[in-house]
Amino acid sequence: MKLRTRLAAGFFVAVCFSTLVGRLWYLQIHEYDFYAQRAAGQQLRDSVVPAPRGDILDANGTPLAVSASCWTIRAVPREMADEDVAEAAAALAQLLELDEADVLEKLSQRKSNDALLKRRVNQETADAVRAACLENDWQGILILQDTKRWYPEGDFAASLLGFTNVDNQGVAGLELEYNSLLTGQDGRVLSAKNAWGYDMPTDYDTYVEPVQGNSLKLTVDANIQHYLENYLSAAVKEYSVSARGVGIVMEVDTGRILAISTKPDYDPNEPRVIQDEALRAQVDSLTGEERAQALTLAQQTQWRNKAVSDLYEPGSVFKLITAAAALDAGVVTTGDSFFCGESYGVSGVHFHCANRNQHGPQNLAQALQNSCNQSFIQIGQRLGKDAFCDYFAAFGLREATGIDLPAEPAKSEFYTADRMGPANGLTKTPHARFFQRIEWLQRQRTKGGAAV
Ligand SMILES: [Zn+2]
């Protein structure tokens, strides 16, 4: 009986022991790479050092968009002592202006290796967090170098510059168009940690410097841009323009854009804040899904670069093109005279000048000066619809401008010669409707007191 017991026990031990040896062999030799890597992963902490974006400068080198240093606060909850959690959560919530319950919940994930507390705080806040951690000997709070976009001029050239998202990626304007050029190369910090995540007393830190993105120098001149924005804002206010005003200043010899603006716009430092106070109040008076939709619409409207993205009927601005075409074609001279009476009839449709003005005899310069509809109908008739449309194309008005800003429509809308009158039933032709529409627009604008 004793012998059998001993044999059985010996056999049992042998089985167990060989299993153990097998398991050790499996873990230490067969699975060596896996566990070695896992240990290294626990010992080495790898963090990204975001690269600053390149600056955007005006033609004179004035910075319009720059990158500023800031700090992102993260936590490694498993490294924090259990007894520190509540006190640290309360203090950090106050320093970082966060909800205490949220911070407590994050730090209470006792096995968590990473929790974001707050992105992109300034030096003062980062220093206060560091001081609190040192004073109380709290472990597991990381203060990481970061970078954020800053627009020193605030609400200026917004629809031109655009803005970036939380990941420092351009989402509108030049920030979007030149995103890859402006984006730098992130750096890294690799620091050695022991199994619990505390710093090891060694020089294991590796620091790979981030590389700043390329700078972008514009043809836009900040001085001219300031003049344009000031006058445009004043005009939008004075005439209660509801659909936003647009202005472009171009160097005529080269086509360089010296200033471009849509007003009202926004502050690219806070692109999501609705600038228009009345509209903001209107959005804020809503709740739930309705508010979310209204907010999105209001944001997208204020971000839209109307100078590039919207089509509109040029109206009397186009008289310059008509005049240039007629002079170039030799069908008028600067000395020719046109007459502006009560109205001018084209195939039974009578056209007036704005406010029913009668300008009388007009030479070309006077007709332009007075924006005289009747004279310009006569000039257009001399040119003829085919030549008119040919010049329209020759000026490049059928093509996209190809400006290096996002969201320009690929196609314009325009009349072709075969769609223009006169023909039978003229009041229904696109030509007549076009002029009626222009006249209607002029009436609307003159009602508000604005010159066309
Ligand atoms: Zn007239």
Short mmCIF file of C-alpha atoms and ligand atoms in Angstrom, two decimals:
data_model
loop_
_atom_site.label_atom_id
_atom_site.label_comp_id
_atom_site.label_asym_id
_atom_site.label_seq_id
_atom_site.Cartn_x
_atom_site.Cartn_y
_atom_site.Cartn_z
CA MET A 1 0.00 0.00 0.00
CA LYS A 2 2.78 2.40 1.03
CA LEU A 3 4.81 1.61 -2.04
CA ARG A 4 1.84 2.14 -4.33
CA THR A 5 1.13 5.45 -2.66
CA ARG A 6 4.70 6.54 -3.07
CA LEU A 7 4.80 5.47 -6.69
CA ALA A 8 1.55 7.25 -7.39
CA ALA A 9 2.78 10.38 -5.62
CA GLY A 10 6.12 10.21 -7.46
CA PHE A 11 4.36 9.81 -10.79
CA PHE A 12 2.08 12.73 -9.97
CA VAL A 13 5.04 14.97 -9.05
CA ALA A 14 6.87 13.96 -12.23
CA VAL A 15 3.87 14.85 -14.36
CA CYS A 16 3.44 18.20 -12.63
CA PHE A 17 7.12 19.00 -12.81
CA SER A 18 7.41 18.19 -16.49
CA THR A 19 4.36 20.34 -17.16
CA LEU A 20 6.03 23.17 -15.29
CA VAL A 21 9.28 22.71 -17.21
CA GLY A 22 7.31 22.63 -20.42
CA ARG A 23 5.47 25.80 -19.50
CA LEU A 24 8.74 27.55 -18.55
CA TRP A 25 10.30 26.47 -21.82
CA TYR A 26 7.22 27.75 -23.64
CA LEU A 27 7.22 31.13 -21.90
CA GLN A 28 10.96 31.76 -21.77
CA ILE A 29 12.09 30.40 -25.09
CA HIS A 30 9.18 29.92 -27.45
CA GLU A 31 7.35 33.13 -26.49
CA TYR A 32 10.48 35.14 -25.66
CA ASP A 33 9.95 37.89 -28.23
CA PHE A 34 6.34 38.47 -27.26
CA TYR A 35 7.06 38.88 -23.55
CA ALA A 36 10.25 40.84 -24.09
CA GLN A 37 8.32 43.31 -26.20
CA ARG A 38 5.54 43.49 -23.66
CA ALA A 39 8.00 44.24 -20.88
CA ALA A 40 9.67 46.92 -22.98
CA GLY A 41 6.26 48.39 -23.66
CA GLN A 42 5.70 48.70 -19.93
CA GLN A 43 9.14 50.10 -19.35
CA LEU A 44 9.33 52.58 -22.22
CA ARG A 45 6.85 55.35 -22.60
CA ASP A 46 6.65 56.83 -26.04
CA SER A 47 5.01 60.20 -26.52
CA VAL A 48 4.59 62.31 -29.60
CA VAL A 49 5.85 65.90 -29.62
CA PRO A 50 3.57 67.64 -32.12
CA ALA A 51 5.35 69.72 -34.75
CA PRO A 52 4.38 73.38 -35.02
CA ARG A 53 2.64 74.34 -38.26
CA GLY A 54 4.44 76.76 -40.55
CA ASP A 55 3.54 80.46 -40.30
CA ILE A 56 1.30 82.27 -42.76
CA LEU A 57 2.75 85.71 -43.57
CA ASP A 58 1.44 88.63 -45.59
CA ALA A 59 3.40 90.13 -48.52
CA ASN A 60 5.49 92.22 -46.08
CA GLY A 61 6.20 89.34 -43.71
CA THR A 62 3.57 90.30 -41.12
CA PRO A 63 2.51 87.09 -39.34
CA LEU A 64 -1.20 86.29 -39.85
CA ALA A 65 -1.14 82.72 -38.50
CA VAL A 66 1.54 81.41 -36.15
CA SER A 67 2.14 78.42 -33.89
CA ALA A 68 2.37 78.95 -30.15
CA SER A 69 3.78 76.57 -27.54
CA CYS A 70 1.29 75.08 -25.13
CA TRP A 71 0.86 71.98 -23.00
CA THR A 72 -1.55 69.07 -22.99
CA ILE A 73 -2.34 67.46 -19.65
CA ARG A 74 -2.85 63.70 -19.61
CA ALA A 75 -3.04 61.18 -16.78
CA VAL A 76 -1.78 57.64 -16.24
CA PRO A 77 -4.33 56.66 -13.54
CA ARG A 78 -2.62 53.34 -12.66
CA GLU A 79 0.45 55.27 -11.51
CA MET A 80 -1.46 57.40 -9.04
CA ALA A 81 -1.71 56.17 -5.47
CA ASP A 82 -5.29 55.20 -4.50
CA GLU A 83 -5.36 57.64 -1.59
CA ASP A 84 -4.43 60.59 -3.86
CA VAL A 85 -7.21 60.13 -6.42
CA ALA A 86 -10.00 62.14 -4.81
CA GLU A 87 -7.81 65.04 -3.72
CA ALA A 88 -5.98 65.20 -7.08
CA ALA A 89 -9.26 65.11 -9.01
CA ALA A 90 -10.64 68.04 -7.04
CA ALA A 91 -7.47 70.14 -7.39
CA LEU A 92 -6.93 69.36 -11.09
CA ALA A 93 -10.57 70.08 -11.94
CA GLN A 94 -10.19 73.51 -10.40
CA LEU A 95 -6.83 74.29 -12.05
CA LEU A 96 -7.95 73.08 -15.48
CA GLU A 97 -11.52 74.44 -15.23
CA LEU A 98 -13.01 70.98 -15.68
CA ASP A 99 -15.94 69.17 -14.13
CA GLU A 100 -14.70 67.48 -10.92
CA ALA A 101 -16.90 64.39 -11.39
CA ASP A 102 -15.45 63.85 -14.90
CA VAL A 103 -11.85 64.09 -13.68
CA LEU A 104 -12.61 61.79 -10.75
CA GLU A 105 -14.14 59.22 -13.08
CA LYS A 106 -11.08 59.28 -15.33
CA LEU A 107 -8.60 58.92 -12.44
CA SER A 108 -10.74 56.17 -10.90
CA GLN A 109 -10.09 53.89 -13.88
CA ARG A 110 -7.35 52.35 -11.77
CA LYS A 111 -5.92 50.17 -14.55
CA SER A 112 -5.93 52.85 -17.21
CA ASN A 113 -2.68 53.89 -18.84
CA ASP A 114 -3.97 57.01 -20.51
CA ALA A 115 -6.65 59.61 -19.96
CA LEU A 116 -6.81 63.00 -21.61
CA LEU A 117 -7.54 65.74 -19.06
CA LYS A 118 -7.16 68.91 -21.09
CA ARG A 119 -5.68 69.86 -24.41
CA ARG A 120 -3.52 72.90 -25.06
CA VAL A 121 -3.34 74.84 -21.83
CA ASN A 122 -1.07 77.88 -21.46
CA GLN A 123 2.22 78.03 -19.58
CA GLU A 124 0.66 79.48 -16.44
CA THR A 125 -1.81 76.60 -16.10
CA ALA A 126 0.83 73.99 -16.91
CA ASP A 127 3.11 75.46 -14.22
CA ALA A 128 0.28 75.41 -11.67
CA VAL A 129 -0.40 71.72 -12.43
CA ARG A 130 3.29 70.88 -12.15
CA ALA A 131 3.55 72.72 -8.81
CA ALA A 132 0.50 70.91 -7.40
CA CYS A 133 1.88 67.50 -8.45
CA LEU A 134 5.29 68.21 -6.90
CA GLU A 135 3.86 69.64 -3.69
CA ASN A 136 1.51 66.71 -3.10
CA ASP A 137 3.78 64.07 -4.63
CA TRP A 138 1.05 62.95 -7.03
CA GLN A 139 2.28 60.46 -9.61
CA GLY A 140 0.85 59.80 -13.03
CA ILE A 141 0.10 63.30 -14.29
CA LEU A 142 1.81 64.10 -17.59
CA ILE A 143 2.46 67.61 -18.87
CA LEU A 144 3.21 67.16 -22.56
CA GLN A 145 4.65 69.70 -24.95
CA ASP A 146 2.13 70.70 -27.59
CA THR A 147 1.52 73.42 -30.14
CA LYS A 148 -1.54 75.40 -31.11
CA ARG A 149 -2.53 77.67 -33.94
CA TRP A 150 -2.84 81.32 -33.08
CA TYR A 151 -4.08 84.15 -35.26
CA PRO A 152 -2.51 87.30 -33.78
CA GLU A 153 -4.88 89.67 -35.60
CA GLY A 154 -8.02 87.90 -34.38
CA ASP A 155 -11.06 88.57 -36.55
CA PHE A 156 -9.01 89.46 -39.64
CA ALA A 157 -8.74 87.84 -43.08
CA ALA A 158 -10.66 84.90 -41.60
CA SER A 159 -12.29 83.60 -44.78
CA LEU A 160 -8.88 83.77 -46.46
CA LEU A 161 -6.83 82.11 -43.69
CA GLY A 162 -9.37 79.52 -42.56
CA PHE A 163 -8.59 77.62 -39.35
CA THR A 164 -7.42 74.27 -37.95
CA ASN A 165 -9.13 71.50 -35.95
CA VAL A 166 -8.03 69.97 -32.61
CA ASP A 167 -5.48 67.83 -34.45
CA ASN A 168 -3.87 70.97 -35.95
CA GLN A 169 -5.11 70.05 -39.42
CA GLY A 170 -6.42 72.76 -41.72
CA VAL A 171 -10.17 72.57 -42.33
CA ALA A 172 -10.87 75.79 -44.27
CA GLY A 173 -9.18 78.53 -46.31
CA LEU A 174 -5.41 78.56 -46.85
CA GLU A 175 -4.97 76.30 -43.81
CA LEU A 176 -6.82 73.61 -45.78
CA GLU A 177 -5.44 74.40 -49.24
CA TYR A 178 -1.82 74.30 -48.06
CA ASN A 179 -2.29 71.83 -45.21
CA SER A 180 0.46 69.42 -46.28
CA LEU A 181 2.95 72.26 -46.81
CA LEU A 182 2.18 73.86 -43.45
CA THR A 183 2.17 70.59 -41.50
CA GLY A 184 5.51 69.76 -39.88
CA GLN A 185 7.02 66.47 -38.82
CA ASP A 186 6.17 65.35 -35.28
CA GLY A 187 8.97 64.57 -32.85
CA ARG A 188 9.04 61.90 -30.09
CA VAL A 189 10.10 61.48 -26.52
CA LEU A 190 10.94 57.97 -25.41
CA SER A 191 11.40 57.67 -21.65
CA ALA A 192 12.27 54.62 -19.59
CA LYS A 193 9.83 53.57 -16.89
CA ASN A 194 9.82 50.71 -14.40
CA ALA A 195 6.99 48.22 -14.29
CA TRP A 196 4.84 50.65 -12.33
CA GLY A 197 5.49 53.49 -14.69
CA TYR A 198 7.72 55.60 -12.45
CA ASP A 199 10.77 57.18 -13.97
CA MET A 200 13.83 55.00 -13.79
CA PRO A 201 17.04 56.62 -12.54
CA THR A 202 18.77 56.32 -15.90
CA ASP A 203 19.34 58.42 -18.99
CA TYR A 204 17.02 56.44 -21.18
CA ASP A 205 15.26 59.52 -22.53
CA THR A 206 15.42 59.89 -26.27
CA TYR A 207 14.21 63.11 -27.77
CA VAL A 208 13.51 63.47 -31.47
CA GLU A 209 13.02 67.15 -32.29
CA PRO A 210 9.81 68.04 -34.10
CA VAL A 211 10.31 69.85 -37.42
CA GLN A 212 8.15 72.92 -38.07
CA GLY A 213 6.13 73.02 -41.29
CA ASN A 214 6.95 75.35 -44.17
CA SER A 215 5.90 78.99 -44.04
CA LEU A 216 3.51 80.43 -46.57
CA LYS A 217 3.99 83.98 -47.86
CA LEU A 218 0.95 85.59 -49.47
CA THR A 219 0.45 88.23 -52.14
CA VAL A 220 -2.12 89.74 -49.76
CA ASP A 221 -0.97 92.95 -48.08
CA ALA A 222 -2.26 93.29 -44.50
CA ASN A 223 -2.51 97.10 -44.82
CA ILE A 224 -4.75 96.93 -47.90
CA GLN A 225 -6.67 94.08 -46.28
CA HIS A 226 -7.34 96.28 -43.21
CA TYR A 227 -8.70 99.09 -45.41
CA LEU A 228 -10.88 96.66 -47.35
CA GLU A 229 -12.26 95.02 -44.20
CA ASN A 230 -12.98 98.31 -42.45
CA TYR A 231 -14.86 99.82 -45.39
CA LEU A 232 -16.62 96.56 -46.20
CA SER A 233 -17.79 96.11 -42.60
CA ALA A 234 -19.03 99.70 -42.50
CA ALA A 235 -20.92 99.26 -45.78
CA VAL A 236 -22.50 95.97 -44.66
CA LYS A 237 -23.71 97.70 -41.50
CA GLU A 238 -24.87 100.89 -43.18
CA TYR A 239 -26.94 99.11 -45.82
CA SER A 240 -28.10 96.25 -43.55
CA VAL A 241 -26.68 93.69 -45.98
CA SER A 242 -28.11 90.35 -44.94
CA ALA A 243 -26.34 88.05 -47.41
CA ARG A 244 -22.79 89.21 -46.46
CA GLY A 245 -20.56 91.58 -48.40
CA VAL A 246 -17.58 90.64 -50.56
CA GLY A 247 -14.54 92.64 -51.66
CA ILE A 248 -11.46 91.72 -53.69
CA VAL A 249 -8.50 94.01 -54.45
CA MET A 250 -6.43 92.74 -57.36
CA GLU A 251 -3.25 94.08 -58.91
CA VAL A 252 -4.49 94.52 -62.47
CA ASP A 253 -1.17 93.93 -64.23
CA THR A 254 -0.47 90.57 -62.59
CA GLY A 255 -3.76 89.28 -61.20
CA ARG A 256 -2.19 89.10 -57.72
CA ILE A 257 -4.76 89.27 -54.95
CA LEU A 258 -3.82 92.13 -52.61
CA ALA A 259 -6.86 91.80 -50.34
CA ILE A 260 -9.92 89.56 -50.24
CA SER A 261 -12.68 89.62 -47.68
CA THR A 262 -16.17 88.45 -46.85
CA LYS A 263 -17.99 90.32 -44.05
CA PRO A 264 -19.26 89.48 -41.52
CA ASP A 265 -16.89 86.59 -40.92
CA TYR A 266 -15.44 85.10 -37.70
CA ASP A 267 -12.41 84.92 -35.41
CA PRO A 268 -10.27 81.96 -36.53
CA ASN A 269 -9.07 81.62 -32.92
CA GLU A 270 -12.68 80.67 -32.04
CA PRO A 271 -14.17 79.64 -35.38
CA ARG A 272 -17.14 77.86 -33.80
CA VAL A 273 -18.40 80.96 -31.99
CA ILE A 274 -21.10 82.68 -34.04
CA GLN A 275 -19.91 86.27 -34.52
CA ASP A 276 -23.30 87.74 -35.36
CA GLU A 277 -24.83 88.46 -31.95
CA ALA A 278 -28.45 88.38 -33.10
CA LEU A 279 -27.91 85.08 -34.90
CA ARG A 280 -26.09 83.64 -31.89
CA ALA A 281 -28.98 84.57 -29.61
CA GLN A 282 -31.40 83.00 -32.07
CA VAL A 283 -29.41 79.73 -32.12
CA ASP A 284 -29.08 79.72 -28.33
CA SER A 285 -32.83 80.08 -27.91
CA LEU A 286 -33.30 76.65 -29.50
CA THR A 287 -32.70 73.27 -27.87
CA GLY A 288 -31.65 69.75 -28.80
CA GLU A 289 -31.46 68.64 -32.41
CA GLU A 290 -32.99 71.89 -33.64
CA ARG A 291 -30.23 73.92 -31.99
CA ALA A 292 -27.52 71.59 -33.32
CA GLN A 293 -28.80 71.99 -36.87
CA ALA A 294 -29.14 75.77 -36.59
CA LEU A 295 -25.64 76.03 -35.12
CA THR A 296 -24.09 73.94 -37.91
CA LEU A 297 -25.83 76.03 -40.55
CA ALA A 298 -24.75 79.31 -38.93
CA GLN A 299 -21.14 78.08 -38.62
CA GLN A 300 -20.95 76.88 -42.19
CA THR A 301 -22.39 80.17 -43.40
CA GLN A 302 -19.86 82.29 -41.52
CA TRP A 303 -16.98 80.05 -42.67
CA ARG A 304 -17.98 80.22 -46.32
CA ASN A 305 -15.63 82.33 -48.44
CA LYS A 306 -18.29 84.03 -50.52
CA ALA A 307 -15.65 85.72 -52.71
CA VAL A 308 -14.65 82.30 -54.03
CA SER A 309 -17.53 79.90 -53.41
CA ASP A 310 -20.70 81.75 -54.43
CA LEU A 311 -22.04 82.55 -57.91
CA TYR A 312 -23.95 85.77 -58.32
CA GLU A 313 -25.28 87.92 -61.11
CA PRO A 314 -22.69 90.63 -61.62
CA GLY A 315 -25.28 93.28 -62.56
CA SER A 316 -23.92 96.70 -63.45
CA VAL A 317 -20.35 95.67 -62.62
CA PHE A 318 -20.52 93.88 -65.96
CA LYS A 319 -20.91 97.19 -67.83
CA LEU A 320 -17.11 97.48 -67.63
CA ILE A 321 -16.76 94.23 -69.58
CA THR A 322 -19.37 95.31 -72.13
CA ALA A 323 -17.60 98.67 -72.58
CA ALA A 324 -14.16 97.08 -72.97
CA ALA A 325 -15.51 94.54 -75.48
CA ALA A 326 -17.30 97.22 -77.55
CA LEU A 327 -14.19 99.41 -77.64
CA ASP A 328 -11.94 96.49 -78.53
CA ALA A 329 -14.30 95.36 -81.30
CA GLY A 330 -14.36 98.92 -82.68
CA VAL A 331 -18.18 99.19 -82.55
CA VAL A 332 -18.04 102.26 -80.29
CA THR A 333 -15.55 105.06 -79.68
CA THR A 334 -15.17 107.20 -76.59
CA GLY A 335 -16.73 110.07 -78.57
CA ASP A 336 -19.95 108.24 -79.52
CA SER A 337 -23.20 109.49 -78.07
CA PHE A 338 -26.16 107.50 -76.73
CA PHE A 339 -29.50 108.76 -75.58
CA CYS A 340 -31.22 107.94 -72.31
CA GLY A 341 -34.89 108.93 -72.26
CA GLU A 342 -37.87 107.68 -70.32
CA SER A 343 -37.29 104.10 -71.40
CA TYR A 344 -35.61 102.09 -74.11
CA GLY A 345 -37.57 99.36 -75.88
CA VAL A 346 -36.13 96.05 -77.04
CA SER A 347 -38.68 93.95 -78.94
CA GLY A 348 -41.53 95.32 -76.93
CA VAL A 349 -39.87 95.27 -73.49
CA HIS A 350 -39.17 98.69 -71.99
CA PHE A 351 -36.11 99.20 -69.86
CA HIS A 352 -35.51 102.11 -67.50
CA CYS A 353 -32.55 103.44 -65.63
CA ALA A 354 -32.36 103.05 -61.85
CA ASN A 355 -34.88 105.26 -60.01
CA ARG A 356 -36.37 106.04 -63.45
CA ASN A 357 -33.55 108.52 -64.00
CA GLN A 358 -33.30 110.03 -67.47
CA HIS A 359 -29.66 110.72 -68.20
CA GLY A 360 -30.15 112.41 -71.59
CA PRO A 361 -27.25 112.37 -74.07
CA GLN A 362 -24.38 110.21 -72.80
CA ASN A 363 -20.90 109.54 -74.10
CA LEU A 364 -19.21 106.28 -73.11
CA ALA A 365 -17.54 107.72 -70.01
CA GLN A 366 -20.79 109.32 -68.81
CA ALA A 367 -22.74 106.13 -69.48
CA LEU A 368 -20.28 104.23 -67.25
CA GLN A 369 -20.27 106.97 -64.65
CA ASN A 370 -24.08 106.97 -64.43
CA SER A 371 -24.37 103.20 -64.86
CA CYS A 372 -26.85 104.04 -67.60
CA ASN A 373 -28.88 100.96 -68.54
CA GLN A 374 -30.33 102.46 -71.71
CA SER A 375 -26.93 103.44 -73.12
CA PHE A 376 -25.51 100.03 -72.36
CA ILE A 377 -28.37 98.22 -74.06
CA GLN A 378 -27.52 100.27 -77.17
CA ILE A 379 -23.81 99.44 -76.81
CA GLY A 380 -24.67 95.74 -76.39
CA GLN A 381 -26.83 95.85 -79.51
CA ARG A 382 -23.96 97.31 -81.53
CA LEU A 383 -21.71 94.51 -80.30
CA GLY A 384 -24.22 91.78 -81.09
CA LYS A 385 -24.88 88.65 -79.08
CA ASP A 386 -22.20 86.49 -80.73
CA ALA A 387 -19.40 88.99 -80.16
CA PHE A 388 -20.74 89.70 -76.66
CA CYS A 389 -20.50 86.00 -75.78
CA ASP A 390 -17.10 85.64 -77.46
CA TYR A 391 -15.71 88.45 -75.31
CA PHE A 392 -17.32 86.90 -72.26
CA ALA A 393 -15.30 83.76 -72.97
CA ALA A 394 -12.17 85.73 -73.95
CA PHE A 395 -12.16 87.41 -70.54
CA GLY A 396 -12.00 83.90 -69.05
CA LEU A 397 -15.38 84.27 -67.38
CA ARG A 398 -16.53 80.79 -68.38
CA GLU A 399 -13.61 79.18 -66.55
CA ALA A 400 -12.85 78.78 -62.87
CA THR A 401 -10.18 81.28 -61.81
CA GLY A 402 -8.04 78.49 -60.43
CA ILE A 403 -7.24 80.60 -57.38
CA ASP A 404 -5.42 78.59 -54.72
CA LEU A 405 -8.29 78.64 -52.25
CA PRO A 406 -10.63 75.73 -51.59
CA ALA A 407 -14.27 75.43 -52.66
CA GLU A 408 -14.32 77.44 -55.87
CA PRO A 409 -17.19 76.09 -58.01
CA ALA A 410 -15.81 74.26 -61.03
CA LYS A 411 -18.50 75.68 -63.30
CA SER A 412 -19.92 79.12 -63.81
CA GLU A 413 -23.40 79.86 -65.16
CA PHE A 414 -23.71 82.03 -68.22
CA TYR A 415 -25.77 82.72 -71.30
CA THR A 416 -24.62 81.32 -74.63
CA ALA A 417 -25.42 83.23 -77.85
CA ASP A 418 -28.13 80.78 -78.90
CA ARG A 419 -29.94 81.31 -75.59
CA MET A 420 -30.02 85.09 -75.94
CA GLY A 421 -32.79 87.11 -77.63
CA PRO A 422 -34.26 88.76 -79.54
CA ALA A 423 -36.69 86.12 -80.81
CA ASN A 424 -40.44 85.58 -80.88
CA GLY A 425 -42.30 85.93 -77.60
CA LEU A 426 -39.48 88.00 -76.20
CA THR A 427 -40.71 88.51 -72.69
CA LYS A 428 -40.21 84.79 -72.16
CA THR A 429 -36.66 84.55 -73.53
CA PRO A 430 -33.80 84.18 -71.09
CA HIS A 431 -32.42 87.45 -72.46
CA ALA A 432 -35.45 89.49 -71.48
CA ARG A 433 -35.79 87.68 -68.20
CA PHE A 434 -32.14 88.39 -67.51
CA PHE A 435 -32.60 92.13 -67.95
CA GLN A 436 -35.83 92.10 -65.98
CA ARG A 437 -34.04 90.32 -63.20
CA ILE A 438 -31.19 92.83 -63.27
CA GLU A 439 -33.69 95.66 -63.17
CA TRP A 440 -35.47 94.03 -60.26
CA LEU A 441 -32.18 93.62 -58.43
CA GLN A 442 -31.38 97.27 -59.03
CA ARG A 443 -34.73 98.31 -57.61
CA GLN A 444 -34.13 96.17 -54.54
CA ARG A 445 -30.72 97.67 -53.98
CA THR A 446 -31.72 101.28 -54.63
CA LYS A 447 -34.51 100.84 -52.10
CA GLY A 448 -31.81 100.26 -49.52
CA GLY A 449 -29.98 103.35 -50.73
CA ALA A 450 -27.01 101.46 -52.15
CA ALA A 451 -25.57 102.37 -55.52
CA VAL A 452 -25.36 99.52 -58.01
ZN ZN B 1 -29.68 106.21 -68.30
#
